[in-house]
Tab-separated table of C-alpha atoms in Angstrom:
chain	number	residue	atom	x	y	z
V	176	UNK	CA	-21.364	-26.622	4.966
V	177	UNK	CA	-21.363	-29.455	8.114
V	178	UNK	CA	-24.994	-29.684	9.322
V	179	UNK	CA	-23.249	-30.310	13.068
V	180	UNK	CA	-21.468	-27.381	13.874
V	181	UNK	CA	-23.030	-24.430	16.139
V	182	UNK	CA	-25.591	-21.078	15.764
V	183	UNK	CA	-22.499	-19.422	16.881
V	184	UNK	CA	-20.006	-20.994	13.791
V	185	UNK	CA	-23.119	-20.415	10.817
V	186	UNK	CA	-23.099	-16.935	12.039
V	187	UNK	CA	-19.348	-16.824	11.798
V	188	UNK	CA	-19.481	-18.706	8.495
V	189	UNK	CA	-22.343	-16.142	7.167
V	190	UNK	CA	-19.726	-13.569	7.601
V	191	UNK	CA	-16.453	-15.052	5.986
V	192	UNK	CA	-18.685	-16.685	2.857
V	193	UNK	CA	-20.668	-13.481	1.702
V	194	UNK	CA	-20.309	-12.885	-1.890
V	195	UNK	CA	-16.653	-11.912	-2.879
V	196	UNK	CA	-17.543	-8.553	-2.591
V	197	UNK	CA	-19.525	-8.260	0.593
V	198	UNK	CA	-16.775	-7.524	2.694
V	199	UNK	CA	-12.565	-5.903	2.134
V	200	UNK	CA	-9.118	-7.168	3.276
V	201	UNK	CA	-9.417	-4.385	5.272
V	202	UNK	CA	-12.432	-5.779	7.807
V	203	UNK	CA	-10.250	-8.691	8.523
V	204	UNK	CA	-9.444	-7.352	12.108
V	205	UNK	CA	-13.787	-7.090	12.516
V	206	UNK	CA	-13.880	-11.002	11.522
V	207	UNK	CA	-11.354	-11.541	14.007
V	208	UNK	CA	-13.211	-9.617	16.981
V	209	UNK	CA	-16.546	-10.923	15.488
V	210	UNK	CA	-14.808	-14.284	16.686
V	211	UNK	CA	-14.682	-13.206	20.407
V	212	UNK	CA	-17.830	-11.671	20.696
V	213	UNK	CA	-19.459	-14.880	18.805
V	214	UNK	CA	-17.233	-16.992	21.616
V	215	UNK	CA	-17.333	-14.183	24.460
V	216	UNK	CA	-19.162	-16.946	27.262
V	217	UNK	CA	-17.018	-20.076	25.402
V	218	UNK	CA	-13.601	-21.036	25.553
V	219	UNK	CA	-12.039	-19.903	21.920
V	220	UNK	CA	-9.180	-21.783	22.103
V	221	UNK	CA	-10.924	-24.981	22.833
V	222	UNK	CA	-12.760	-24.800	19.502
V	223	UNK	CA	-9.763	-25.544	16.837
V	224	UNK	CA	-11.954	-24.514	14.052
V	225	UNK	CA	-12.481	-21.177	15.347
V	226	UNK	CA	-9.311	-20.526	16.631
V	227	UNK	CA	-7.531	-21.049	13.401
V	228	UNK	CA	-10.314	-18.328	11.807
V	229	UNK	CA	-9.349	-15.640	14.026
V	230	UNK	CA	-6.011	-15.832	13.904
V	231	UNK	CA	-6.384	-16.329	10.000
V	232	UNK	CA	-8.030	-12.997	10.726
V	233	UNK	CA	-5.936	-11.475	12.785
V	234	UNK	CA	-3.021	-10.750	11.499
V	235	UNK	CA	-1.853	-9.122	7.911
V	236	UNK	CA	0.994	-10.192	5.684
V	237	UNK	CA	3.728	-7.819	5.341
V	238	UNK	CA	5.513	-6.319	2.688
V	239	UNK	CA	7.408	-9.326	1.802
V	240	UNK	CA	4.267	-11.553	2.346
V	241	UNK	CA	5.254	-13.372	5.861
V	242	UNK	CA	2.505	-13.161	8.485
V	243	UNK	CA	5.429	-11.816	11.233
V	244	UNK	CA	2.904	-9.970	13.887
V	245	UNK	CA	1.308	-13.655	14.471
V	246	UNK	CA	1.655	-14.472	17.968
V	247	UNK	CA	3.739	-17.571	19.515
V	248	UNK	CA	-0.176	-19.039	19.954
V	249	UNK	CA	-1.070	-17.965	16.777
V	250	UNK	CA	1.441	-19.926	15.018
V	251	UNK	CA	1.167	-22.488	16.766
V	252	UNK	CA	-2.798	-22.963	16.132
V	253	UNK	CA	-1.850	-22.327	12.302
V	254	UNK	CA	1.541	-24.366	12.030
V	255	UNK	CA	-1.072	-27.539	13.461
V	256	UNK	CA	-1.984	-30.528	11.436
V	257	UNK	CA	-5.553	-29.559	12.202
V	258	UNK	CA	-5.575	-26.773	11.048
V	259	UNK	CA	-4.106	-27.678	7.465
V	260	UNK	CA	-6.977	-30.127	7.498
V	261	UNK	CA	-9.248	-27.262	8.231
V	262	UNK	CA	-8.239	-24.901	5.891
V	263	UNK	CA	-7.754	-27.428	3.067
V	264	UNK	CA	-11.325	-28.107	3.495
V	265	UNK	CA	-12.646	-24.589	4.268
V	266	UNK	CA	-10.898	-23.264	1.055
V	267	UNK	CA	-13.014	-25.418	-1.436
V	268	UNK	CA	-16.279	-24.330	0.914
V	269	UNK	CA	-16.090	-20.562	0.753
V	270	UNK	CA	-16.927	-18.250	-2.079
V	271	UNK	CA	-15.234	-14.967	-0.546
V	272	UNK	CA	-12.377	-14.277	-2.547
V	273	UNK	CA	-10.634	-12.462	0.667
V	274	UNK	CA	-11.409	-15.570	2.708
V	275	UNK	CA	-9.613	-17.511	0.153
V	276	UNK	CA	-6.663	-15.577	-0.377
V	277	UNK	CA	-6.315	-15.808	3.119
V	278	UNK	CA	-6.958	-19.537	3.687
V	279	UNK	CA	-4.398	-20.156	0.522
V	280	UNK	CA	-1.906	-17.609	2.150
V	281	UNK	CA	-1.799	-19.155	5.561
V	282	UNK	CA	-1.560	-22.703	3.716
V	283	UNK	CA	1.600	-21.777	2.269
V	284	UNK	CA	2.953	-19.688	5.099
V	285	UNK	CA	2.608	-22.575	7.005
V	286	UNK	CA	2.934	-25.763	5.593
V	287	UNK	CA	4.477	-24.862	2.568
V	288	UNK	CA	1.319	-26.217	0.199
V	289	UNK	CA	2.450	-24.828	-3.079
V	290	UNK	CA	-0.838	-25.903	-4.879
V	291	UNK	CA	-2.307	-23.585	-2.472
V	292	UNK	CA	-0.317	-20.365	-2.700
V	293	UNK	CA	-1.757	-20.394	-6.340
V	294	UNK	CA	-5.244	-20.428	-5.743
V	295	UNK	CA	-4.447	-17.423	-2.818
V	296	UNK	CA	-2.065	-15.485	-5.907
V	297	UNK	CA	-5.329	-16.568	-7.948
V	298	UNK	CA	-7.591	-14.876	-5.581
V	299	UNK	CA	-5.349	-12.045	-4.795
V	300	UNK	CA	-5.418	-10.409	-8.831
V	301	UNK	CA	-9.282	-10.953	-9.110
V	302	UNK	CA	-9.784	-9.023	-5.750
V	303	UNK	CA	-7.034	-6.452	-7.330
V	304	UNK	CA	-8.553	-6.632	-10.642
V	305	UNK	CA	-12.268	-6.408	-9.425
V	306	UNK	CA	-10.856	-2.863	-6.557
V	307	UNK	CA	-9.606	-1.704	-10.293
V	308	UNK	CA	-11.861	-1.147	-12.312
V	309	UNK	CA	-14.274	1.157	-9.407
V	310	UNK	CA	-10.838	3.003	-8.174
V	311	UNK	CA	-11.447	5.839	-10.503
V	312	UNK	CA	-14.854	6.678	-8.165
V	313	UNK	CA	-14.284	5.195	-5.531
V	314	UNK	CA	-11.504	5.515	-3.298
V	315	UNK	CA	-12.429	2.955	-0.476
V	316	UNK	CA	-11.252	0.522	-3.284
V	317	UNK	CA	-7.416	1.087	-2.852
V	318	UNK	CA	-6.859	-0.192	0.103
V	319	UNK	CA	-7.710	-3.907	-0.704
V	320	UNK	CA	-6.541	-3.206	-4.161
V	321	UNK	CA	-3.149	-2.620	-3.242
V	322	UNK	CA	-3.103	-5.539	-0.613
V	323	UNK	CA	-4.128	-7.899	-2.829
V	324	UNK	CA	-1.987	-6.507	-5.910
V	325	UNK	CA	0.796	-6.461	-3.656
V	326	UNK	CA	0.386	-9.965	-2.336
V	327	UNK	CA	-0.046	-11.796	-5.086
V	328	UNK	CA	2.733	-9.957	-7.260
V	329	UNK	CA	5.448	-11.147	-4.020
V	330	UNK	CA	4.466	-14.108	-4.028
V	331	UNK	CA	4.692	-14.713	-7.437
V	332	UNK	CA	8.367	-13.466	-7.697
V	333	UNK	CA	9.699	-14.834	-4.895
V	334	UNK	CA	8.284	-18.510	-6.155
V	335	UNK	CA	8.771	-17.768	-9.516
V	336	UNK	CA	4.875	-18.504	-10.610
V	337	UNK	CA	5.034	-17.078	-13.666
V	338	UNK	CA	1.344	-16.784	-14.516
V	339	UNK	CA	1.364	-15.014	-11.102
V	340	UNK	CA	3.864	-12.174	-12.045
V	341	UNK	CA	1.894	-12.169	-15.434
V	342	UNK	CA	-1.221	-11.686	-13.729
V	343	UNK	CA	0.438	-8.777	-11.737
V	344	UNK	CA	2.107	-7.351	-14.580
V	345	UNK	CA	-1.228	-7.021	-16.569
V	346	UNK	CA	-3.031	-5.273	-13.702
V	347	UNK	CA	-0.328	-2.880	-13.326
V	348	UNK	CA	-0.021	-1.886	-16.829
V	349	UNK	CA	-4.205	-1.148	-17.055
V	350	UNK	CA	-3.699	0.795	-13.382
V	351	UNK	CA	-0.692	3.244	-14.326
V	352	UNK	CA	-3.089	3.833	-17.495
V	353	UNK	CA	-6.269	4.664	-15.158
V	354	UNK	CA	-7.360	7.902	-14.335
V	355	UNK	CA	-7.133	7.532	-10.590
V	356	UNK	CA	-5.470	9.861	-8.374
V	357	UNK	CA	-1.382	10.170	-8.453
V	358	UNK	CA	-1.107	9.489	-4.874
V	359	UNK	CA	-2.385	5.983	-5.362
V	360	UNK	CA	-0.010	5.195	-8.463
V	361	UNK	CA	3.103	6.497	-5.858
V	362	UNK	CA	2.269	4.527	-3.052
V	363	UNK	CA	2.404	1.417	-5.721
V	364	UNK	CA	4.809	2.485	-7.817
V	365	UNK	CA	7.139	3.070	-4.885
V	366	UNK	CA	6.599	-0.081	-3.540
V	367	UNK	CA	7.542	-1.885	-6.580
V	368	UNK	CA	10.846	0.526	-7.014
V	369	UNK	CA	11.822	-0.887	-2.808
V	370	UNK	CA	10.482	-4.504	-3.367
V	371	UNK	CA	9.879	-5.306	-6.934
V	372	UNK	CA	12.403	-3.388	-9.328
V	373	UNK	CA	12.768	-6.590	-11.153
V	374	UNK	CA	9.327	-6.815	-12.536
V	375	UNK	CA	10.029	-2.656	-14.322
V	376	UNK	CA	11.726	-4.404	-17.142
V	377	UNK	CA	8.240	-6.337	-18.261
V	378	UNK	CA	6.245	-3.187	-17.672
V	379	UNK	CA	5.890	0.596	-18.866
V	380	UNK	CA	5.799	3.081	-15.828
V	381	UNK	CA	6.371	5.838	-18.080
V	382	UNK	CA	3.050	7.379	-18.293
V	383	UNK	CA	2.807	8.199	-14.683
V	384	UNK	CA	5.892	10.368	-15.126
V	385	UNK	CA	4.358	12.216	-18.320
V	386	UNK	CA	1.067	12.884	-15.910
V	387	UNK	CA	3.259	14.123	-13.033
V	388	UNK	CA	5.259	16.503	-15.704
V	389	UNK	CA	1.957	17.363	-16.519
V	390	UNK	CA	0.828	18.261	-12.844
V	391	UNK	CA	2.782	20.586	-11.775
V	392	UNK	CA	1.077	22.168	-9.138
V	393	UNK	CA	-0.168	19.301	-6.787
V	394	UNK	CA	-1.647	20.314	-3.453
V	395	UNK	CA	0.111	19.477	-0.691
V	396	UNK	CA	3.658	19.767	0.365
V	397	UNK	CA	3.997	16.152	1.338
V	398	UNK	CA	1.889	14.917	-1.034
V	399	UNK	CA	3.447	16.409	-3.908
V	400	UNK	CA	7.144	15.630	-2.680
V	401	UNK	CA	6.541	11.908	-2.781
V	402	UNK	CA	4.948	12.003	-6.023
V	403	UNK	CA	7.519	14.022	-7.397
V	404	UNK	CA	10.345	12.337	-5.857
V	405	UNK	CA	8.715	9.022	-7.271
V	406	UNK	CA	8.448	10.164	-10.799
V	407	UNK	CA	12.445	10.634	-10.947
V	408	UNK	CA	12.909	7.402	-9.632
V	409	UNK	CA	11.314	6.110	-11.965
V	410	UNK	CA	12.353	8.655	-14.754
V	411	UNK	CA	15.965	7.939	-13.586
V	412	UNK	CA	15.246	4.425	-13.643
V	413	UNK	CA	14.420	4.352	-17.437
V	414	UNK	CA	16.823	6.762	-18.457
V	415	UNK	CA	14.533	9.344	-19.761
V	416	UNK	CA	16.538	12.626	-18.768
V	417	UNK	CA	12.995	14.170	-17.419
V	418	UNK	CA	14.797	14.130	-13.754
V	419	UNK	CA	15.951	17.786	-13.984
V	420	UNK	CA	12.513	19.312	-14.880
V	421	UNK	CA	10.638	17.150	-12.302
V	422	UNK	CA	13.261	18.438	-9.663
V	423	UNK	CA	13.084	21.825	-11.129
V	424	UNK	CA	8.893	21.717	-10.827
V	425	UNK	CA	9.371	19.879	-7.368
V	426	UNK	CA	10.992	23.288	-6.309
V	427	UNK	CA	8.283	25.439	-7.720
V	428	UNK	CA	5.956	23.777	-6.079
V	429	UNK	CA	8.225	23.744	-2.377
V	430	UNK	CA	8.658	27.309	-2.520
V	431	UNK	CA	5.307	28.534	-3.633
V	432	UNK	CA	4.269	26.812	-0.227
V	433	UNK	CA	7.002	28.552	1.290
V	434	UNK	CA	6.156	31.727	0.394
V	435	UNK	CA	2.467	31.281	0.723
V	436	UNK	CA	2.962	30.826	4.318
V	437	UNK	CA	1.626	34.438	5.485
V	438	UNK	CA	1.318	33.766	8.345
V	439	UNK	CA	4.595	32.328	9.629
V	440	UNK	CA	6.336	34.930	10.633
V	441	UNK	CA	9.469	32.944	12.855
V	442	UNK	CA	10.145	30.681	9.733
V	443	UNK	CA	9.810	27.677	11.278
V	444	UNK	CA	8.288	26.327	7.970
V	445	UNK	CA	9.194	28.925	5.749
V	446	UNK	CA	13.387	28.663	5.836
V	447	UNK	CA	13.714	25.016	5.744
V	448	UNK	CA	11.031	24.623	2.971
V	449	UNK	CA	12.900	27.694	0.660
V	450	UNK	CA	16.106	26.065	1.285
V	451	UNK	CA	14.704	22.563	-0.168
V	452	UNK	CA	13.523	24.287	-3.028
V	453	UNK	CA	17.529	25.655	-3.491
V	454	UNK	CA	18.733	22.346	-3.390
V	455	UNK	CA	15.962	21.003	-6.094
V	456	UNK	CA	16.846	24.138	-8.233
V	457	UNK	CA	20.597	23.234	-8.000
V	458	UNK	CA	19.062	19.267	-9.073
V	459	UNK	CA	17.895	20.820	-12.014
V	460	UNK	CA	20.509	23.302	-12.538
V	461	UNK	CA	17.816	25.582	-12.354
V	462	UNK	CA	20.450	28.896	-11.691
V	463	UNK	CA	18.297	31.434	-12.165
V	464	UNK	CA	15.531	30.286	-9.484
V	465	UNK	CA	18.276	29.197	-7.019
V	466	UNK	CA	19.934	32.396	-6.945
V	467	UNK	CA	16.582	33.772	-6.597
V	468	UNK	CA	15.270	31.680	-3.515
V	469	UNK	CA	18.247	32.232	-2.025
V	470	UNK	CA	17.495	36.051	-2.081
V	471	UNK	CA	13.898	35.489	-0.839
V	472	UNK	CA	15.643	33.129	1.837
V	473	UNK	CA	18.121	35.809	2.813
V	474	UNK	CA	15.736	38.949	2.804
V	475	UNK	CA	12.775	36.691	5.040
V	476	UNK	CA	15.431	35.877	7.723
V	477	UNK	CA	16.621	39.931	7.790
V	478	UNK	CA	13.534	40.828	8.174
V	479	UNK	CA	12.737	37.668	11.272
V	480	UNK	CA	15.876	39.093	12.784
V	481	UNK	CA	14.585	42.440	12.560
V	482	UNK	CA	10.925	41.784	13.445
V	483	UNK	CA	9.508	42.950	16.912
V	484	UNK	CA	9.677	39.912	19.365
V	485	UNK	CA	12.280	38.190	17.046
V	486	UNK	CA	14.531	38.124	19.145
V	487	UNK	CA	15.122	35.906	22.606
V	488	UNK	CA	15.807	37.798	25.511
């Protein structure tokens, strides 16, 4: 660390350079502010170095790894010769794996430094790797694990860094064979099937589709739709011919919560929710359940049209 720079930048520094594990992704916007309040009676922009932190900070990279909420200031600061010579520097300095990634991230983003971009993808599957292994107790640990997953497995594919997509492909095989919660592997597993599909044919998502057939009844109507809907992507995806049973449980599940709903008595949840479960059944060819939510459909909107104060006046 320079023995010439200010209380207010080895406070700053103190932050970003913790151990790799001091701080998540997720506090990035709190480094940022941390920033201002360290600068609050100086003027930011007239420090380069601290400038380029905070909007390092600042903003996130998106799902296809661009840093597109940056401001017209922002990338100006970062697009500077400055602050390549900053960041080139301040890469080899810090032992934060977040601050890395990020340095690495921007580097590439920005001026296109390809040796870089592998040190961030680098960074990216040991945060991912590290979040992994303490997701099964700890659910805080998702959020930067599927950040930095995500990251570094775009990044990889879209510059063909093969010990990148590697990397990625390894984490993803131990995580669908976790025990962590299903919601987690849908929100990946999704994103993969939207962004990704090419990296399915080196990995085996099939076991999160035997866990959903084996779960049933998930809490939650939303919840249990996406997972649901997920697993016959997926299913559908690798040809398995599990689709009609996971439509056919999807509807179970709809129109338990359907009729479960006591206390609706205008159907504003009930009827739309029994005729999803129809159209599931008729998925799965399910005949005998269709024709029989369509009775409980029928009979609950006699009896709304029927009930005192049904009607409008």
């Amino acid at each position: 660390m320079d023995t010439d720079i200010s209380l207010s930048e080895r406070t700053f520094y103190a932050l970003v350079d913790q151990e790799e594990t001091a701080y998540a992704a997720t506090d990035a916007i709190d480094l940022a502010n941390e920033v201002l309040i360290l600068y609050k009676d100086e003027p930011l922009f007239d420090r380069t170095p601290m400038a380029v932190e905070f909007f390092c900070f600042m903003s996130f990279p998106d799902d296809e790894g661009h840093f597109n909420s940056l401001t017209a200031t922002g990338i100006e600061r970062l697009s500077s010769d400055t602050a390549a010579v900053y960041l080139k520097k301040r890469i080899t300095q810090s032992p934060n794996l977040y601050s890395i990634s990020r340095y690495g991230h921007i580097l590439w983003e920005f001026h296109k430094s390809f040796q870089h971009v592998k040190i961030a993808i680098e960074s990216y599957l040991q945060i991912a790797g590290h979040c992994l292994s303490k997701l099964s107790n700890d659910e805080k640990s998702f959020s930067p694990f599927k950040q930095s997953f995500q990251q570094a497995l775009i990044l990889s594919l879209n510059l063909k860094y093969e010990s990148g997509v590697s990397g990625a492909t390894s984490i993803l095989e131990k995580f669908v064979q976790t025990r962590t919660e299903l919601w987690m592997k849908e929100m990946i597993i999704d994103h993969l099937l939207s962004k990704a599909k090419k990296i399915l044919k080196a990995v085996n998502l099939l076991p999160f589709v035997e866990e959903v057939k084996g779960n049933p009844v998930l809490k939650g109507y939303f919840q249990a739709k996406e997972i649901h809907l997920c697993a016959i992507k997926v299913a559908n995806y690798y040809k398995t011919g599990d689709a009609p049973l996971l439509y056919e449980q999807l509807g179970d599940k709809i129109r338990a919560d359907a009729n479960g709903r006591k206390d609706d008595k205008t159907g504003l949840v009930v009827i739309p929710h029994l005729a999803e479960a129809m159209k599931y059944y008729r998925f799965a060819k399910a005949d005998e359940k269709f024709k029989e939510t369509a009775n409980e459909l029928a009979l609950f909107k006699k009896k709304e049209n029927h009930s005192p104060g049904s009607e409008f006046p």
